[in-house]
Amino acid sequence: MTNTDPYILGLESSCDETAVALVDAAGQVRVNAVISQVELHARFGGVVPEEASRKHLEAFLPMIREFMGEAGVGWDQIRAIAVTYAPGLIGCLLIGVETAKALAWRHDKPLIAVHHLKAHLHAPFLIPEIEGKTHLLLEKEQEFAVLPPNQNHQELNGTRRAIPNYPHVGLIVSGGHSSLALVTAPGVCRTIATTRDDAVGEAYDKVARLLEIGFPGGPVVDRRAAKGNPKRFPFTVPMRRKDAADFSFSGLKSAVARKVEELKSEGKLDDAAIDDLCAAFQATVIESLVGKSVEAAERNGVRDLLVVGGVASNRGLRSAMKSAAKGDMRIWFPHFSLCTDNAAMIAGLAWHVPPLAREDALELNPRAVLALESK
Ligand code: KG4
Ligand code: ZN
């Protein structure tokens, strides 16, 4: 690949990550830069929207200049500018959208509006670049060295790599969303199930706050769960019944809160108890997610199941999903660098989304809420 290949420049700022990326038409990530505001928000135990918007405003233009410069990519190599316009924190989205509009106007580039959750669903199709090297094999692909007939694949630098087939089922698990979707083409989705209350990542963050073990909660609960005994404090798996299509995590969070109070009052909330609570919480969450996802794939008659979003980096979830796959079902995850919010997924999906007409580009407005079914 040479520097003359055209890229889409992606911008993402729907929550507390300012992200800039360059991705080519094959889905090869050239730049994937993320400035996380985790430390800023950690002392509040959650994201403060106004603070987040201000940081996005400060970060975007210097980041774009720095990372395009570092990659040696000029504006003449940018095919279009893509930006997350929904869903998310409205002030945060607004900074990204207005930055993208200004750049598109200034450099005379097409503007592409991208739905954040649809972009998460596209992440397993991308080829990450880590420390200047192409990571061609996704975790699961190593098992497909010899590709079966009718396998959807992509030819890249003379190598065949497997990619998921359409239609497939996608499980989106992040700080703001927990949904199952049927994906029939890039960016074309129908919701199968969603959460009735808290998102999975949100439940992780709240449990970590109850246990006073840090923010964001996912990675730390995941680490401590690996050391704990999931059987010491058994919790009920929410919405286990087969006909209960949706997810729910707030009841589980309250059950953890009650147990924490009980242990505290008995003076028994020591490190081992925290590890065991993390293990039990995580095991319960995983059982709910895995059961419903595998069932949805079977019911819709699809072979491929994609797990995306921040919580897709959870090691316990990854291994449980793989072991639950039935028959010829295949489970796909994005590379770890593409699970939490990033702009590579925005630029990657943008290759499959028509640009806005020139007269509409400057009229683009962000949307705090937007269904997966939207065009
Ligand atoms: O996708 P994401 O970056 O942001 C949203 O679009 O919401 O997801 C962030 C969420 C946080 O709630 C964080 O606690 C969770 O993903 N997370 C994890 C792990 N890493 C991040 N949850 C469970 N296990 C992890 N290893
Ligand atoms: Zn996200």
Tab-separated table of C-alpha atoms and ligand atoms in Angstrom:
chain	number	residue	atom	x	y	z
A	1	MET	CA	0.000	0.000	0.000
A	2	THR	CA	1.307	3.471	-0.789
A	3	ASN	CA	0.588	6.883	0.589
A	4	THR	CA	-1.328	7.742	-2.548
A	5	ASP	CA	-4.274	5.478	-1.645
A	6	PRO	CA	-7.327	7.547	-0.841
A	7	TYR	CA	-8.656	7.474	2.701
A	8	ILE	CA	-11.836	8.471	4.457
A	9	LEU	CA	-11.159	10.688	7.459
A	10	GLY	CA	-13.432	9.690	10.351
A	11	LEU	CA	-14.355	11.821	13.377
A	12	GLU	CA	-16.040	10.466	16.535
A	13	SER	CA	-17.116	12.400	19.637
A	14	SER	CA	-20.440	10.908	20.777
A	15	CYS	CA	-19.369	10.415	24.396
A	16	ASP	CA	-16.050	10.867	26.209
A	17	GLU	CA	-13.567	9.835	23.526
A	18	THR	CA	-12.281	12.263	20.902
A	19	ALA	CA	-11.258	10.071	17.985
A	20	VAL	CA	-9.773	10.601	14.534
A	21	ALA	CA	-9.024	7.875	11.977
A	22	LEU	CA	-7.973	7.215	8.409
A	23	VAL	CA	-9.308	4.059	6.741
A	24	ASP	CA	-8.958	2.890	3.130
A	25	ALA	CA	-11.518	1.194	0.880
A	26	ALA	CA	-10.366	-2.314	1.890
A	27	GLY	CA	-11.057	-1.570	5.549
A	28	GLN	CA	-7.362	-1.240	6.373
A	29	VAL	CA	-6.936	1.176	9.247
A	30	ARG	CA	-4.076	3.602	8.663
A	31	VAL	CA	-4.573	5.845	11.710
A	32	ASN	CA	-6.719	5.144	14.771
A	33	ALA	CA	-6.141	7.926	17.296
A	34	VAL	CA	-8.202	8.218	20.463
A	35	ILE	CA	-7.923	10.776	23.249
A	36	SER	CA	-9.848	9.390	26.189
A	37	GLN	CA	-11.282	11.669	28.867
A	38	VAL	CA	-11.487	8.829	31.373
A	39	GLU	CA	-9.284	10.571	33.946
A	40	LEU	CA	-11.305	13.774	33.734
A	41	HIS	CA	-14.594	11.979	34.432
A	42	ALA	CA	-13.259	9.322	36.842
A	43	ARG	CA	-13.600	11.601	39.874
A	44	PHE	CA	-17.327	12.002	39.130
A	45	GLY	CA	-17.812	8.252	38.504
A	46	GLY	CA	-19.469	9.002	35.145
A	47	VAL	CA	-19.295	11.261	32.095
A	48	VAL	CA	-20.080	14.979	32.637
A	49	PRO	CA	-21.518	16.056	29.235
A	50	GLU	CA	-20.539	19.739	29.324
A	51	GLU	CA	-16.944	18.953	30.313
A	52	ALA	CA	-16.793	16.295	27.600
A	53	SER	CA	-17.959	18.720	24.863
A	54	ARG	CA	-15.330	21.298	25.826
A	55	LYS	CA	-12.562	18.723	25.667
A	56	HIS	CA	-13.706	17.563	22.206
A	57	LEU	CA	-13.561	21.156	21.002
A	58	GLU	CA	-10.002	21.588	22.269
A	59	ALA	CA	-8.789	18.251	20.966
A	60	PHE	CA	-10.144	17.810	17.415
A	61	LEU	CA	-8.211	20.190	15.162
A	62	PRO	CA	-4.762	19.641	16.734
A	63	MET	CA	-5.368	15.865	16.618
A	64	ILE	CA	-6.325	15.880	12.947
A	65	ARG	CA	-3.291	17.996	12.066
A	66	GLU	CA	-0.924	15.881	14.137
A	67	PHE	CA	-2.058	12.434	13.034
A	68	MET	CA	-2.455	13.230	9.341
A	69	GLY	CA	1.001	14.832	9.496
A	70	GLU	CA	2.523	11.837	11.280
A	71	ALA	CA	1.025	9.429	8.718
A	72	GLY	CA	2.217	11.661	5.860
A	73	VAL	CA	-1.326	11.881	4.479
A	74	GLY	CA	-2.342	15.162	2.831
A	75	TRP	CA	-5.832	16.509	2.118
A	76	ASP	CA	-5.419	15.481	-1.533
A	77	GLN	CA	-5.518	11.854	-0.324
A	78	ILE	CA	-8.792	12.237	1.581
A	79	ARG	CA	-11.817	10.933	-0.339
A	80	ALA	CA	-14.429	12.167	2.133
A	81	ILE	CA	-15.001	13.197	5.750
A	82	ALA	CA	-17.207	10.968	7.916
A	83	VAL	CA	-18.639	11.922	11.274
A	84	THR	CA	-20.780	10.334	13.996
A	85	TYR	CA	-24.044	12.299	14.041
A	86	ALA	CA	-26.165	9.983	16.253
A	87	PRO	CA	-26.879	8.672	18.843
A	88	GLY	CA	-24.982	10.163	21.795
A	89	LEU	CA	-24.571	13.192	24.045
A	90	ILE	CA	-25.940	16.052	21.989
A	91	GLY	CA	-23.283	18.662	22.875
A	92	CYS	CA	-20.518	16.162	22.158
A	93	LEU	CA	-22.027	15.128	18.815
A	94	LEU	CA	-22.440	18.775	17.876
A	95	ILE	CA	-18.686	19.435	18.196
A	96	GLY	CA	-17.885	16.537	15.860
A	97	VAL	CA	-20.567	17.447	13.326
A	98	GLU	CA	-19.595	21.128	13.167
A	99	THR	CA	-15.882	20.275	12.907
A	100	ALA	CA	-16.598	17.864	10.056
A	101	LYS	CA	-18.811	20.401	8.236
A	102	ALA	CA	-16.145	23.102	8.497
A	103	LEU	CA	-13.420	20.779	7.201
A	104	ALA	CA	-15.616	19.489	4.374
A	105	TRP	CA	-16.372	23.043	3.287
A	106	ARG	CA	-12.787	24.257	3.679
A	107	HIS	CA	-11.241	21.332	1.770
A	108	ASP	CA	-14.134	20.782	-0.643
A	109	LYS	CA	-14.798	17.154	0.405
A	110	PRO	CA	-18.019	15.137	0.542
A	111	LEU	CA	-19.523	14.747	4.046
A	112	ILE	CA	-20.819	11.372	5.286
A	113	ALA	CA	-23.107	11.113	8.338
A	114	VAL	CA	-22.600	7.868	10.289
A	115	HIS	CA	-24.759	6.170	12.944
A	116	HIS	CA	-22.536	5.273	15.908
A	117	LEU	CA	-24.082	1.863	16.645
A	118	LYS	CA	-24.078	0.771	13.014
A	119	ALA	CA	-20.399	1.714	12.969
A	120	HIS	CA	-19.733	-0.499	16.021
A	121	LEU	CA	-21.325	-3.350	14.030
A	122	HIS	CA	-18.839	-2.742	11.218
A	123	ALA	CA	-15.736	-2.952	13.446
A	124	PRO	CA	-15.134	-6.724	12.963
A	125	PHE	CA	-14.677	-6.075	9.216
A	126	LEU	CA	-11.731	-3.746	9.751
A	127	ILE	CA	-8.044	-4.595	9.677
A	128	PRO	CA	-6.294	-2.800	12.513
A	129	GLU	CA	-2.857	-1.301	12.223
A	130	ILE	CA	-0.907	-1.699	15.428
A	131	GLU	CA	2.537	-0.208	15.777
A	132	GLY	CA	2.784	0.242	12.035
A	133	LYS	CA	1.918	-3.401	11.267
A	134	THR	CA	-1.165	-4.836	9.589
A	135	HIS	CA	-3.055	-7.319	11.729
A	136	LEU	CA	-4.697	-9.317	9.005
A	137	LEU	CA	-6.051	-12.208	11.027
A	138	LEU	CA	-8.954	-11.596	13.312
A	139	GLU	CA	-8.986	-13.897	16.308
A	140	LYS	CA	-11.482	-16.373	14.907
A	141	GLU	CA	-10.084	-16.403	11.386
A	142	GLN	CA	-7.072	-18.440	12.347
A	143	GLU	CA	-9.425	-21.392	12.342
A	144	PHE	CA	-10.324	-20.637	8.715
A	145	ALA	CA	-6.897	-20.959	7.129
A	146	VAL	CA	-8.575	-23.105	4.457
A	147	LEU	CA	-11.759	-21.287	3.641
A	148	PRO	CA	-14.877	-23.383	3.109
A	149	PRO	CA	-16.770	-22.905	-0.195
A	150	ASN	CA	-19.238	-19.991	-0.297
A	151	GLN	CA	-17.237	-18.309	2.401
A	152	ASN	CA	-17.466	-14.549	2.221
A	153	HIS	CA	-13.923	-13.348	1.833
A	154	GLN	CA	-11.796	-10.419	0.863
A	155	GLU	CA	-8.640	-10.447	-1.240
A	156	LEU	CA	-5.944	-8.298	0.304
A	157	ASN	CA	-2.337	-8.072	-0.869
A	158	GLY	CA	-2.685	-11.572	-2.322
A	159	THR	CA	-4.079	-13.039	0.923
A	160	ARG	CA	-7.636	-14.252	1.397
A	161	ARG	CA	-9.198	-13.262	4.664
A	162	ALA	CA	-12.558	-14.412	5.937
A	163	ILE	CA	-15.194	-11.802	6.739
A	164	PRO	CA	-18.671	-12.326	8.201
A	165	ASN	CA	-21.555	-13.135	5.871
A	166	TYR	CA	-24.736	-11.067	5.544
A	167	PRO	CA	-27.254	-11.394	7.036
A	168	HIS	CA	-25.801	-11.831	10.505
A	169	VAL	CA	-26.816	-11.128	14.073
A	170	GLY	CA	-24.930	-8.395	15.942
A	171	LEU	CA	-24.816	-7.995	19.712
A	172	ILE	CA	-23.987	-4.382	20.613
A	173	VAL	CA	-22.795	-4.083	24.197
A	174	SER	CA	-21.448	-0.710	25.275
A	175	GLY	CA	-21.702	1.940	27.969
A	176	GLY	CA	-24.874	3.381	26.490
A	177	HIS	CA	-26.452	0.499	24.580
A	178	SER	CA	-27.316	-3.194	24.752
A	179	SER	CA	-29.065	-4.430	21.636
A	180	LEU	CA	-29.331	-7.393	19.355
A	181	ALA	CA	-29.758	-6.594	15.672
A	182	LEU	CA	-30.246	-8.443	12.425
A	183	VAL	CA	-27.840	-6.899	9.911
A	184	THR	CA	-28.696	-7.516	6.252
A	185	ALA	CA	-26.074	-5.225	4.622
A	186	PRO	CA	-23.506	-2.688	5.885
A	187	GLY	CA	-25.497	-0.153	7.922
A	188	VAL	CA	-28.860	-1.867	7.277
A	189	CYS	CA	-30.269	-3.241	10.544
A	190	ARG	CA	-33.412	-4.317	12.350
A	191	THR	CA	-33.579	-4.382	16.150
A	192	ILE	CA	-34.287	-7.832	17.596
A	193	ALA	CA	-33.929	-6.972	21.275
A	194	THR	CA	-32.832	-4.106	23.446
A	195	THR	CA	-32.387	-3.336	27.149
A	196	ARG	CA	-35.391	-2.321	29.203
A	197	ASP	CA	-33.251	-0.264	31.591
A	198	ASP	CA	-29.472	-0.060	32.075
A	199	ALA	CA	-26.992	-0.872	29.314
A	200	VAL	CA	-24.477	-3.602	30.135
A	201	GLY	CA	-21.477	-1.262	30.303
A	202	GLU	CA	-23.492	1.104	32.490
A	203	ALA	CA	-24.218	-1.792	34.887
A	204	TYR	CA	-20.488	-2.600	34.973
A	205	ASP	CA	-19.677	1.031	35.744
A	206	LYS	CA	-22.305	1.226	38.514
A	207	VAL	CA	-21.185	-2.028	40.128
A	208	ALA	CA	-17.567	-0.811	40.093
A	209	ARG	CA	-18.712	2.407	41.749
A	210	LEU	CA	-20.583	0.473	44.462
A	211	LEU	CA	-17.440	-1.533	45.108
A	212	GLU	CA	-15.270	1.605	44.850
A	213	ILE	CA	-12.825	-0.064	42.487
A	214	GLY	CA	-12.566	2.542	39.683
A	215	PHE	CA	-14.029	3.979	36.468
A	216	PRO	CA	-14.730	2.792	33.822
A	217	GLY	CA	-15.899	-0.337	35.588
A	218	GLY	CA	-15.728	-2.897	32.771
A	219	PRO	CA	-11.998	-3.566	32.606
A	220	VAL	CA	-11.505	-3.612	36.390
A	221	VAL	CA	-14.529	-5.856	37.088
A	222	ASP	CA	-13.322	-8.152	34.267
A	223	ARG	CA	-9.839	-8.411	35.870
A	224	ARG	CA	-11.154	-9.012	39.373
A	225	ALA	CA	-13.788	-11.485	38.147
A	226	ALA	CA	-10.988	-13.662	36.766
A	227	LYS	CA	-9.664	-14.094	40.329
A	228	GLY	CA	-13.034	-14.651	42.014
A	229	ASN	CA	-15.451	-17.489	42.681
A	230	PRO	CA	-18.700	-16.893	40.744
A	231	LYS	CA	-20.623	-19.418	42.895
A	232	ARG	CA	-20.197	-17.745	46.297
A	233	PHE	CA	-22.914	-15.129	45.711
A	234	PRO	CA	-25.273	-16.544	43.074
A	235	PHE	CA	-27.500	-13.965	41.338
A	236	THR	CA	-30.621	-14.638	39.273
A	237	VAL	CA	-30.062	-14.368	35.517
A	238	PRO	CA	-32.335	-11.537	34.304
A	239	MET	CA	-35.023	-12.233	31.669
A	240	ARG	CA	-33.947	-15.860	31.350
A	241	ARG	CA	-37.266	-17.095	29.922
A	242	LYS	CA	-37.065	-17.913	26.223
A	243	ASP	CA	-40.024	-15.690	25.385
A	244	ALA	CA	-38.445	-12.734	27.225
A	245	ALA	CA	-36.686	-11.233	24.235
A	246	ASP	CA	-35.219	-8.114	25.858
A	247	PHE	CA	-32.331	-7.559	28.272
A	248	SER	CA	-32.533	-5.998	31.716
A	249	PHE	CA	-29.633	-5.239	34.044
A	250	SER	CA	-30.882	-2.827	36.685
A	251	GLY	CA	-32.356	-5.607	38.884
A	252	LEU	CA	-28.994	-7.366	38.883
A	253	LYS	CA	-27.234	-4.118	39.789
A	254	SER	CA	-29.657	-3.660	42.733
A	255	ALA	CA	-29.038	-7.257	43.869
A	256	VAL	CA	-25.287	-6.528	43.892
A	257	ALA	CA	-25.957	-3.295	45.833
A	258	ARG	CA	-27.944	-5.204	48.487
A	259	LYS	CA	-25.186	-7.785	48.843
A	260	VAL	CA	-22.547	-5.038	49.144
A	261	GLU	CA	-24.548	-3.358	51.946
A	262	GLU	CA	-24.979	-6.663	53.745
A	263	LEU	CA	-21.271	-7.521	53.542
A	264	LYS	CA	-20.304	-3.997	54.592
A	265	SER	CA	-22.542	-4.089	57.661
A	266	GLU	CA	-20.999	-7.435	58.652
A	267	GLY	CA	-17.484	-6.060	58.049
A	268	LYS	CA	-16.901	-8.748	55.415
A	269	LEU	CA	-16.357	-6.691	52.260
A	270	ASP	CA	-12.691	-7.634	51.874
A	271	ASP	CA	-10.670	-8.074	48.656
A	272	ALA	CA	-11.713	-11.710	48.269
A	273	ALA	CA	-15.412	-10.808	48.634
A	274	ILE	CA	-15.015	-8.053	46.008
A	275	ASP	CA	-13.384	-10.538	43.594
A	276	ASP	CA	-16.218	-13.028	44.222
A	277	LEU	CA	-18.914	-10.378	43.723
A	278	CYS	CA	-17.276	-9.292	40.438
A	279	ALA	CA	-17.112	-12.918	39.309
A	280	ALA	CA	-20.766	-13.584	40.170
A	281	PHE	CA	-21.977	-10.347	38.528
A	282	GLN	CA	-19.942	-11.026	35.387
A	283	ALA	CA	-21.062	-14.676	35.149
A	284	THR	CA	-24.720	-13.588	35.403
A	285	VAL	CA	-24.336	-10.864	32.754
A	286	ILE	CA	-22.546	-13.259	30.412
A	287	GLU	CA	-25.181	-15.954	30.791
A	288	SER	CA	-27.898	-13.482	29.834
A	289	LEU	CA	-25.988	-12.080	26.820
A	290	VAL	CA	-24.773	-15.414	25.465
A	291	GLY	CA	-28.114	-17.231	25.782
A	292	LYS	CA	-30.134	-14.563	23.982
A	293	SER	CA	-27.558	-13.973	21.242
A	294	VAL	CA	-27.146	-17.623	20.279
A	295	GLU	CA	-30.928	-18.060	20.336
A	296	ALA	CA	-31.394	-14.996	18.088
A	297	ALA	CA	-28.880	-16.319	15.563
A	298	GLU	CA	-30.631	-19.699	15.478
A	299	ARG	CA	-34.105	-18.187	15.217
A	300	ASN	CA	-33.033	-15.990	12.303
A	301	GLY	CA	-31.241	-18.866	10.588
A	302	VAL	CA	-27.857	-17.122	10.410
A	303	ARG	CA	-24.399	-18.588	10.911
A	304	ASP	CA	-22.490	-15.482	11.893
A	305	LEU	CA	-22.779	-13.733	15.222
A	306	LEU	CA	-20.871	-10.477	15.815
A	307	VAL	CA	-20.170	-9.095	19.289
A	308	VAL	CA	-19.224	-5.387	19.319
A	309	GLY	CA	-18.917	-2.322	21.585
A	310	GLY	CA	-16.809	-1.605	24.671
A	311	VAL	CA	-17.996	-4.695	26.559
A	312	ALA	CA	-16.903	-6.897	23.618
A	313	SER	CA	-13.367	-6.552	24.998
A	314	ASN	CA	-14.480	-8.553	28.043
A	315	ARG	CA	-12.380	-11.709	28.099
A	316	GLY	CA	-14.986	-13.740	29.992
A	317	LEU	CA	-17.655	-12.814	27.406
A	318	ARG	CA	-15.338	-13.668	24.504
A	319	SER	CA	-14.596	-17.152	25.739
A	320	ALA	CA	-18.194	-17.883	26.835
A	321	MET	CA	-19.532	-16.830	23.401
A	322	LYS	CA	-17.059	-19.068	21.605
A	323	SER	CA	-17.897	-22.095	23.720
A	324	ALA	CA	-21.653	-21.542	23.330
A	325	ALA	CA	-21.515	-21.408	19.497
A	326	LYS	CA	-23.517	-24.314	18.123
A	327	GLY	CA	-22.873	-26.337	14.943
A	328	ASP	CA	-21.244	-24.245	12.224
A	329	MET	CA	-22.015	-20.948	13.963
A	330	ARG	CA	-19.116	-18.499	13.920
A	331	ILE	CA	-18.493	-15.779	16.478
A	332	TRP	CA	-16.674	-12.590	15.475
A	333	PHE	CA	-15.203	-9.819	17.610
A	334	PRO	CA	-13.441	-6.622	16.585
A	335	HIS	CA	-9.762	-6.336	17.435
A	336	PHE	CA	-9.424	-5.045	21.031
A	337	SER	CA	-8.402	-1.608	19.702
A	338	LEU	CA	-11.728	-1.360	17.841
A	339	CYS	CA	-14.158	-2.371	20.634
A	340	THR	CA	-14.405	0.836	22.651
A	341	ASP	CA	-15.322	4.071	20.881
A	342	ASN	CA	-13.051	4.893	17.952
A	343	ALA	CA	-13.221	6.725	14.631
A	344	ALA	CA	-11.874	3.849	12.512
A	345	MET	CA	-15.285	2.171	12.662
A	346	ILE	CA	-16.880	5.478	11.559
A	347	ALA	CA	-14.539	5.871	8.554
A	348	GLY	CA	-14.812	2.112	7.796
A	349	LEU	CA	-18.607	2.075	7.595
A	350	ALA	CA	-18.583	5.393	5.716
A	351	TRP	CA	-17.224	3.582	2.631
A	352	HIS	CA	-20.688	1.945	2.432
A	353	VAL	CA	-22.825	5.039	3.148
A	354	PRO	CA	-23.710	7.544	0.392
A	355	PRO	CA	-22.308	11.037	1.005
A	356	LEU	CA	-24.766	13.841	1.731
A	357	ALA	CA	-25.772	15.954	-1.221
A	358	ARG	CA	-23.666	19.129	-1.292
A	359	GLU	CA	-26.635	21.329	-0.434
A	360	ASP	CA	-27.519	19.111	2.586
A	361	ALA	CA	-24.026	18.819	4.058
A	362	LEU	CA	-24.005	22.159	5.863
A	363	GLU	CA	-27.526	21.463	7.207
A	364	LEU	CA	-26.543	18.235	9.004
A	365	ASN	CA	-27.699	18.182	12.629
A	366	PRO	CA	-26.773	15.684	15.349
A	367	ARG	CA	-29.446	13.447	16.935
A	368	ALA	CA	-29.254	12.298	20.564
A	369	VAL	CA	-31.471	9.296	19.818
A	370	LEU	CA	-31.839	7.467	16.518
A	371	ALA	CA	-33.147	3.943	15.923
A	372	LEU	CA	-31.012	1.317	14.222
A	373	GLU	CA	-33.732	1.080	11.567
A	374	SER	CA	-33.075	4.639	10.379
A	375	LYS	CA	-31.569	5.069	6.899
B	1	KG4	O1	-18.430	1.384	23.258
B	1	KG4	P1	-17.953	2.210	24.402
B	1	KG4	O2	-16.532	2.722	24.363
B	1	KG4	O3	-18.839	3.485	24.625
B	1	KG4	C1	-20.194	3.592	24.331
B	1	KG4	O4	-20.549	3.731	23.128
B	1	KG4	O5	-20.965	3.515	25.311
B	1	KG4	O6	-18.177	1.354	25.723
B	1	KG4	C2	-17.756	1.785	26.988
B	1	KG4	C3	-18.206	0.769	28.022
B	1	KG4	C4	-17.952	1.208	29.459
B	1	KG4	O7	-19.167	1.107	30.184
B	1	KG4	C5	-16.925	0.219	29.969
B	1	KG4	O8	-17.074	-0.084	31.353
B	1	KG4	C6	-17.188	-1.001	29.098
B	1	KG4	O9	-17.504	-0.482	27.831
B	1	KG4	N1	-16.036	-1.891	29.014
B	1	KG4	C7	-16.045	-3.168	29.474
B	1	KG4	C8	-14.727	-3.670	29.254
B	1	KG4	N2	-13.980	-2.694	28.660
B	1	KG4	C9	-14.806	-1.611	28.513
B	1	KG4	N3	-17.014	-3.886	30.035
B	1	KG4	C10	-16.725	-5.143	30.413
B	1	KG4	N4	-15.495	-5.696	30.256
B	1	KG4	C11	-14.469	-5.006	29.682
B	1	KG4	N5	-13.282	-5.576	29.555
B	2	ZN	ZN	-19.877	3.284	21.399
